[in-house]
XYZ file of N, CA and C in Angstrom:
354
model
N 0.882 -1.164 -0.027
C -0.130 0.234 0.118
C 0.799 1.070 0.250
N 0.245 2.267 -0.633
C 1.201 3.565 -0.717
C 0.011 4.583 -0.319
N 0.728 6.032 0.069
C -0.041 7.393 0.416
C -0.399 7.962 -1.068
N 0.187 7.714 -2.158
C 0.335 8.480 -3.311
C 1.264 9.671 -3.286
N 1.573 9.975 -2.180
C 2.782 11.130 -2.069
C 4.121 10.757 -2.648
N 4.672 11.126 -3.597
C 6.135 10.992 -4.217
C 6.906 11.336 -3.178
N 8.118 10.521 -2.850
C 9.179 10.381 -1.876
C 10.269 11.353 -2.705
N 10.565 10.867 -4.150
C 11.806 10.900 -4.720
C 11.182 11.122 -6.203
N 12.234 11.564 -7.071
C 12.220 11.413 -8.771
C 13.049 10.304 -8.810
N 13.309 9.392 -9.551
C 14.581 8.881 -10.183
C 14.508 8.927 -11.357
N 15.213 7.743 -11.996
C 15.656 8.089 -13.631
C 15.411 6.477 -14.070
N 15.064 6.205 -15.206
C 14.896 4.839 -15.765
C 16.705 4.682 -16.022
N 17.080 3.541 -16.023
C 18.880 3.348 -16.054
C 18.777 2.505 -17.110
N 17.882 1.252 -17.361
C 18.105 0.259 -18.197
C 16.685 0.057 -18.320
N 16.521 -0.506 -19.776
C 15.154 -1.466 -20.204
C 15.681 -2.712 -20.822
N 15.299 -3.752 -20.501
C 15.656 -5.140 -21.356
C 14.313 -5.581 -21.494
N 14.122 -5.850 -22.826
C 12.933 -6.646 -22.963
C 13.365 -8.222 -22.783
N 11.896 -9.234 -22.139
C 12.092 -10.347 -21.875
C 10.583 -11.157 -22.080
N 10.767 -11.534 -23.342
C 9.716 -12.176 -23.748
C 7.991 -11.302 -23.457
N 7.983 -10.366 -23.956
C 6.899 -9.639 -23.850
C 6.664 -8.895 -22.364
N 7.673 -9.186 -21.659
C 7.679 -8.610 -20.449
C 8.832 -7.481 -20.919
N 9.132 -6.772 -19.406
C 10.083 -5.841 -19.551
C 11.006 -6.069 -18.122
N 12.102 -5.956 -18.355
C 12.910 -5.633 -16.869
C 13.527 -4.359 -17.158
N 13.315 -3.653 -15.971
C 13.409 -2.068 -15.370
C 14.369 -2.010 -14.395
N 15.506 -0.911 -14.888
C 16.416 -0.746 -13.815
C 16.136 0.635 -13.620
N 15.793 1.118 -12.598
C 15.649 2.729 -11.696
C 16.495 3.046 -10.907
N 17.565 4.223 -11.287
C 17.924 4.651 -10.339
C 17.389 5.802 -9.334
N 17.267 5.598 -8.258
C 16.341 5.954 -7.311
C 16.848 7.700 -6.588
N 17.885 7.991 -7.306
C 18.319 9.416 -6.855
C 18.505 9.400 -5.055
N 17.468 10.452 -4.593
C 17.578 10.484 -3.261
C 16.503 10.054 -2.446
N 15.855 8.846 -3.055
C 15.317 7.958 -2.342
C 16.279 6.753 -1.523
N 16.218 6.680 -0.477
C 17.201 6.013 0.747
C 16.580 4.425 0.310
N 17.632 3.502 0.086
C 17.146 2.410 -0.033
C 17.388 1.315 1.042
N 18.168 1.986 1.985
C 18.836 1.179 3.151
C 17.682 0.360 3.763
N 16.515 0.566 3.424
C 15.430 -0.449 4.359
C 14.666 -1.056 3.596
N 15.285 -1.163 2.334
C 14.225 -2.006 0.931
C 14.910 -3.219 1.015
N 14.276 -4.236 0.920
C 14.880 -5.694 0.898
C 13.860 -6.551 -0.630
N 14.488 -7.169 -1.093
C 13.977 -8.013 -2.426
C 12.777 -8.529 -1.894
N 11.708 -8.137 -3.290
C 10.388 -8.579 -2.809
C 9.856 -7.575 -2.417
N 10.126 -6.365 -1.722
C 9.654 -5.267 -1.537
C 8.807 -4.653 -2.787
N 7.959 -3.656 -2.206
C 7.506 -2.940 -3.093
C 7.593 -1.512 -3.465
N 8.075 -0.915 -4.485
C 8.080 0.398 -4.941
C 6.928 1.367 -6.090
N 6.571 2.261 -5.546
C 5.442 2.382 -6.240
C 6.261 3.454 -7.485
N 6.180 3.241 -8.686
C 7.006 3.639 -9.882
C 5.736 4.537 -10.913
N 6.041 5.775 -10.701
C 4.845 6.363 -11.729
C 3.343 6.017 -11.499
N 3.359 5.454 -10.222
C 1.967 5.344 -10.108
C 2.044 3.742 -9.578
N 2.699 2.881 -10.247
C 2.503 1.425 -10.561
C 3.165 0.653 -9.561
N 2.608 -0.538 -8.590
C 3.442 -1.190 -7.862
C 4.522 -2.422 -8.719
N 5.486 -1.708 -8.260
C 6.439 -2.986 -8.791
C 7.162 -3.578 -7.559
N 7.572 -4.961 -7.961
C 8.202 -5.595 -6.904
C 9.956 -5.550 -7.402
N 10.719 -5.400 -5.973
C 11.848 -5.332 -6.315
C 12.694 -6.744 -6.419
N 13.068 -6.734 -7.709
C 14.001 -8.128 -7.863
C 15.576 -8.334 -7.768
N 16.113 -6.959 -7.677
C 17.611 -6.933 -7.744
C 18.148 -5.308 -6.580
N 18.917 -5.062 -5.999
C 19.360 -3.921 -5.449
C 20.438 -3.592 -5.658
N 20.794 -3.057 -6.779
C 22.089 -2.779 -6.958
C 23.044 -1.858 -6.527
N 22.354 -1.116 -5.246
C 23.129 -0.096 -4.741
C 22.889 1.601 -4.817
N 22.356 1.832 -6.151
C 21.773 2.923 -6.271
C 20.212 3.054 -6.882
N 19.977 1.828 -6.568
C 18.409 1.755 -7.648
C 18.078 0.351 -7.599
N 17.130 -0.011 -8.596
C 16.592 -1.428 -8.142
C 16.165 -1.868 -9.564
N 16.280 -3.289 -9.802
C 15.590 -3.941 -10.912
C 14.273 -4.545 -10.438
N 13.152 -4.190 -11.158
C 12.081 -4.993 -11.209
C 11.608 -5.273 -12.819
N 10.491 -6.414 -12.535
C 9.947 -6.808 -13.687
C 8.898 -6.403 -13.701
N 8.279 -5.819 -15.152
C 7.074 -5.188 -15.465
C 6.276 -6.258 -16.633
N 5.094 -7.068 -16.117
C 4.727 -7.652 -17.059
C 3.794 -6.852 -18.256
N 3.422 -8.302 -18.984
C 3.091 -7.265 -20.630
C 1.620 -6.841 -20.154
N 0.597 -7.175 -19.231
C -0.456 -6.831 -18.711
C -0.196 -5.060 -18.014
N 1.152 -5.572 -17.371
C 1.364 -3.639 -16.769
C 1.646 -2.618 -17.773
N 2.688 -3.518 -18.710
C 3.010 -2.291 -19.786
C 1.691 -1.837 -20.790
N 0.438 -2.828 -21.076
C -0.553 -2.318 -21.613
C -1.592 -1.737 -20.779
N -1.799 -1.578 -19.727
C -2.430 -0.310 -18.739
C -2.157 0.174 -18.085
N -0.693 0.520 -18.046
C -0.250 1.753 -17.692
C 0.869 2.629 -18.466
N 1.328 3.651 -18.174
C 2.557 4.273 -18.655
C 3.918 3.654 -18.987
N 3.973 2.834 -18.281
C 5.258 2.306 -17.978
C 6.090 1.920 -19.301
N 5.220 1.689 -20.474
C 5.507 1.221 -21.577
C 6.106 2.445 -22.676
N 6.011 3.633 -22.219
C 5.759 4.624 -22.873
C 7.512 5.360 -22.057
N 8.126 4.715 -21.232
C 9.412 4.836 -20.561
C 10.404 4.579 -21.758
N 11.705 5.790 -21.526
C 12.860 5.201 -21.929
C 13.968 5.214 -21.158
N 14.910 4.925 -21.418
C 16.376 5.306 -20.612
C 16.407 6.660 -20.523
N 16.715 7.389 -19.124
C 16.457 8.637 -19.389
C 15.284 9.037 -18.840
N 14.313 8.870 -18.850
C 12.845 9.226 -18.374
C 12.812 9.420 -16.996
N 12.221 10.415 -16.398
C 12.434 10.688 -15.041
C 11.062 9.740 -14.386
N 11.183 9.304 -13.100
C 10.075 8.348 -12.886
C 9.487 9.094 -11.286
N 8.171 9.300 -10.806
C 7.927 9.207 -9.596
C 7.919 8.286 -8.691
N 8.949 8.541 -7.539
C 8.880 6.505 -6.606
C 8.192 7.031 -5.185
N 7.703 5.909 -4.608
C 7.708 6.176 -3.161
C 7.329 4.745 -2.844
N 8.291 4.434 -1.546
C 8.155 3.148 -0.975
C 6.974 2.691 -0.409
N 6.613 1.564 -0.414
C 5.496 0.659 0.534
C 5.445 1.835 1.886
N 4.340 1.774 2.540
C 4.239 1.790 3.572
C 3.935 0.334 4.751
N 4.835 0.928 5.742
C 4.947 -0.080 6.687
C 4.007 0.396 8.106
N 3.292 -0.643 9.029
C 2.726 -0.276 10.153
C 3.049 0.867 10.695
N 4.316 1.247 10.567
C 4.693 2.538 11.407
C 4.645 3.967 10.719
N 4.259 3.713 9.095
C 4.492 4.759 8.329
C 3.196 5.791 8.498
N 3.702 7.075 8.286
C 2.906 8.422 8.394
C 1.756 8.158 7.335
N 0.603 8.358 7.687
C -0.234 8.621 6.400
C -1.024 9.718 6.169
N -0.073 10.427 5.488
C -0.152 11.776 4.839
C -0.898 11.972 3.531
N -1.321 11.034 3.005
C -2.265 11.377 2.025
C -3.265 10.202 2.089
N -3.521 9.305 0.759
C -4.493 8.606 0.849
C -4.055 6.977 0.977
N -4.778 6.147 1.300
C -4.176 4.840 0.832
C -4.757 4.215 -0.566
N -3.621 3.861 -1.342
C -3.851 3.544 -2.835
C -3.014 2.025 -2.900
N -3.592 1.327 -3.576
C -2.669 0.407 -3.888
C -1.630 0.052 -5.140
N -1.531 1.152 -5.841
C -0.712 0.901 -6.940
C -1.037 -0.083 -8.397
N -1.962 -0.696 -7.910
C -2.621 -1.565 -8.769
C -3.464 -0.930 -10.171
N -3.023 -0.980 -11.243
C -3.543 0.315 -12.274
C -4.556 -0.737 -13.087
N -5.508 0.117 -13.373
C -6.762 -0.387 -14.323
C -6.500 -0.003 -15.548
N -5.923 1.191 -15.804
C -5.932 1.937 -17.209
C -5.459 3.389 -17.209
N -5.323 3.830 -18.243
C -4.724 5.193 -18.215
C -6.065 6.105 -19.032
N -6.112 7.313 -18.333
C -6.604 8.303 -18.513
C -6.210 9.158 -19.370
N -6.961 10.291 -19.903
C -6.532 11.310 -20.662
C -7.116 12.465 -20.391
N -5.871 13.441 -19.901
C -6.215 14.843 -19.494
C -6.737 15.792 -20.415
N -8.267 16.143 -20.594
C -8.660 17.176 -21.528
C -8.502 18.455 -21.612
N -8.429 18.962 -20.194
C -8.017 20.591 -20.018
C -7.364 20.612 -18.541
N -6.825 21.660 -18.590
C -6.173 21.967 -17.335
C -6.558 23.328 -17.124
N -6.545 23.874 -15.777
C -6.939 25.111 -15.252
C -5.960 25.668 -14.160
N -5.607 26.561 -14.232
C -4.500 27.208 -13.401
C -5.189 27.916 -12.173
N -4.231 27.455 -11.301
C -4.927 27.778 -9.770
C -3.956 28.230 -8.641
N -3.568 29.518 -8.647
C -2.849 29.952 -7.939
C -2.344 29.459 -6.466
N -3.327 28.841 -6.213
C -3.065 28.098 -4.873
C -2.446 26.481 -4.868
N -2.552 26.037 -6.064
C -2.084 24.542 -6.159
C -0.858 24.660 -7.016
Protein backbone atom coordinates (compact mmCIF):
# COMPACT_ATOMS: atom_id res chain seq x y z
CA UNK A 1 0.00 0.00 0.00
CA UNK A 2 1.07 3.57 -0.66
CA UNK A 3 -0.03 7.11 0.24
CA UNK A 4 0.23 8.51 -3.28
CA UNK A 5 2.71 11.15 -2.09
CA UNK A 6 5.89 11.17 -4.16
CA UNK A 7 9.01 10.68 -2.04
CA UNK A 8 11.61 11.19 -4.78
CA UNK A 9 12.14 11.40 -8.51
CA UNK A 10 14.24 8.65 -10.05
CA UNK A 11 15.51 7.94 -13.54
CA UNK A 12 15.15 4.93 -15.81
CA UNK A 13 18.69 3.58 -16.22
CA UNK A 14 18.03 0.51 -18.37
CA UNK A 15 15.26 -1.49 -20.00
CA UNK A 16 15.61 -5.11 -21.07
CA UNK A 17 12.82 -6.78 -23.06
CA UNK A 18 12.05 -10.26 -21.76
CA UNK A 19 9.55 -12.28 -23.80
CA UNK A 20 6.89 -9.55 -24.00
CA UNK A 21 7.59 -8.41 -20.46
CA UNK A 22 10.18 -5.80 -19.50
CA UNK A 23 12.96 -5.75 -16.93
CA UNK A 24 13.29 -2.16 -15.68
CA UNK A 25 16.30 -0.60 -13.89
CA UNK A 26 15.60 2.59 -11.94
CA UNK A 27 18.18 4.82 -10.27
CA UNK A 28 16.42 6.19 -7.21
CA UNK A 29 18.29 9.46 -6.72
CA UNK A 30 17.49 10.82 -3.25
CA UNK A 31 15.23 7.92 -2.23
CA UNK A 32 17.17 5.96 0.41
CA UNK A 33 17.09 2.20 -0.09
CA UNK A 34 18.70 1.04 3.16
CA UNK A 35 15.40 -0.33 4.45
CA UNK A 36 14.33 -1.89 1.13
CA UNK A 37 14.71 -5.66 0.62
CA UNK A 38 14.21 -8.00 -2.31
CA UNK A 39 10.49 -8.60 -2.73
CA UNK A 40 9.52 -5.17 -1.39
CA UNK A 41 7.30 -2.89 -3.47
CA UNK A 42 8.20 0.52 -4.84
CA UNK A 43 5.52 2.63 -6.48
CA UNK A 44 6.97 3.76 -9.82
CA UNK A 45 4.91 6.39 -11.67
CA UNK A 46 1.89 5.19 -9.70
CA UNK A 47 2.45 1.48 -10.42
CA UNK A 48 3.36 -1.05 -7.73
CA UNK A 49 6.58 -2.85 -8.79
CA UNK A 50 8.38 -5.63 -6.92
CA UNK A 51 12.11 -5.21 -6.30
CA UNK A 52 14.04 -8.18 -7.76
CA UNK A 53 17.59 -6.77 -7.47
CA UNK A 54 19.19 -3.97 -5.43
CA UNK A 55 22.43 -2.90 -7.15
CA UNK A 56 23.11 -0.07 -4.67
CA UNK A 57 21.87 3.13 -6.30
CA UNK A 58 18.55 1.78 -7.51
CA UNK A 59 16.53 -1.33 -8.20
CA UNK A 60 15.47 -3.75 -10.91
CA UNK A 61 11.84 -4.79 -11.34
CA UNK A 62 9.99 -6.95 -13.84
CA UNK A 63 7.04 -5.31 -15.60
CA UNK A 64 4.50 -7.74 -17.05
CA UNK A 65 2.95 -7.29 -20.48
CA UNK A 66 -0.35 -6.65 -18.66
CA UNK A 67 1.19 -3.73 -16.77
CA UNK A 68 2.80 -2.43 -19.97
CA UNK A 69 -0.61 -2.47 -21.68
CA UNK A 70 -2.58 -0.78 -18.89
CA UNK A 71 -0.09 1.83 -17.60
CA UNK A 72 2.31 4.41 -18.99
CA UNK A 73 5.37 2.30 -18.06
CA UNK A 74 5.61 1.07 -21.67
CA UNK A 75 6.22 4.68 -22.78
CA UNK A 76 9.37 5.04 -20.66
CA UNK A 77 12.85 5.23 -22.16
CA UNK A 78 16.31 5.25 -20.57
CA UNK A 79 16.69 8.72 -19.05
CA UNK A 80 12.95 9.12 -18.34
CA UNK A 81 12.19 10.56 -14.93
CA UNK A 82 9.83 8.56 -12.71
CA UNK A 83 7.98 9.37 -9.49
CA UNK A 84 8.86 7.04 -6.61
CA UNK A 85 7.33 6.04 -3.29
CA UNK A 86 8.31 3.19 -0.98
CA UNK A 87 5.55 0.95 0.36
CA UNK A 88 3.89 1.77 3.67
CA UNK A 89 4.81 -0.04 6.86
CA UNK A 90 2.67 -0.26 10.02
CA UNK A 91 4.76 2.62 11.42
CA UNK A 92 4.37 4.88 8.35
CA UNK A 93 2.77 8.28 8.58
CA UNK A 94 -0.40 8.42 6.45
CA UNK A 95 -0.12 11.87 4.92
CA UNK A 96 -2.05 11.18 1.73
CA UNK A 97 -4.51 8.48 0.79
CA UNK A 98 -4.23 4.73 0.97
CA UNK A 99 -3.74 3.46 -2.59
CA UNK A 100 -2.69 0.06 -3.91
CA UNK A 101 -0.65 0.98 -6.97
CA UNK A 102 -2.61 -1.60 -8.95
CA UNK A 103 -3.54 0.27 -12.13
CA UNK A 104 -6.67 -0.50 -14.16
CA UNK A 105 -6.01 1.79 -17.12
CA UNK A 106 -4.73 5.10 -18.45
CA UNK A 107 -6.90 8.22 -18.58
CA UNK A 108 -6.56 11.28 -20.78
CA UNK A 109 -6.28 14.87 -19.53
CA UNK A 110 -8.70 16.91 -21.65
CA UNK A 111 -8.15 20.33 -20.06
CA UNK A 112 -6.03 22.14 -17.48
CA UNK A 113 -7.01 25.08 -15.31
CA UNK A 114 -4.40 27.20 -13.52
CA UNK A 115 -5.01 27.75 -9.82
CA UNK A 116 -2.59 29.98 -7.90
CA UNK A 117 -3.20 27.90 -4.77
CA UNK A 118 -1.87 24.62 -6.13
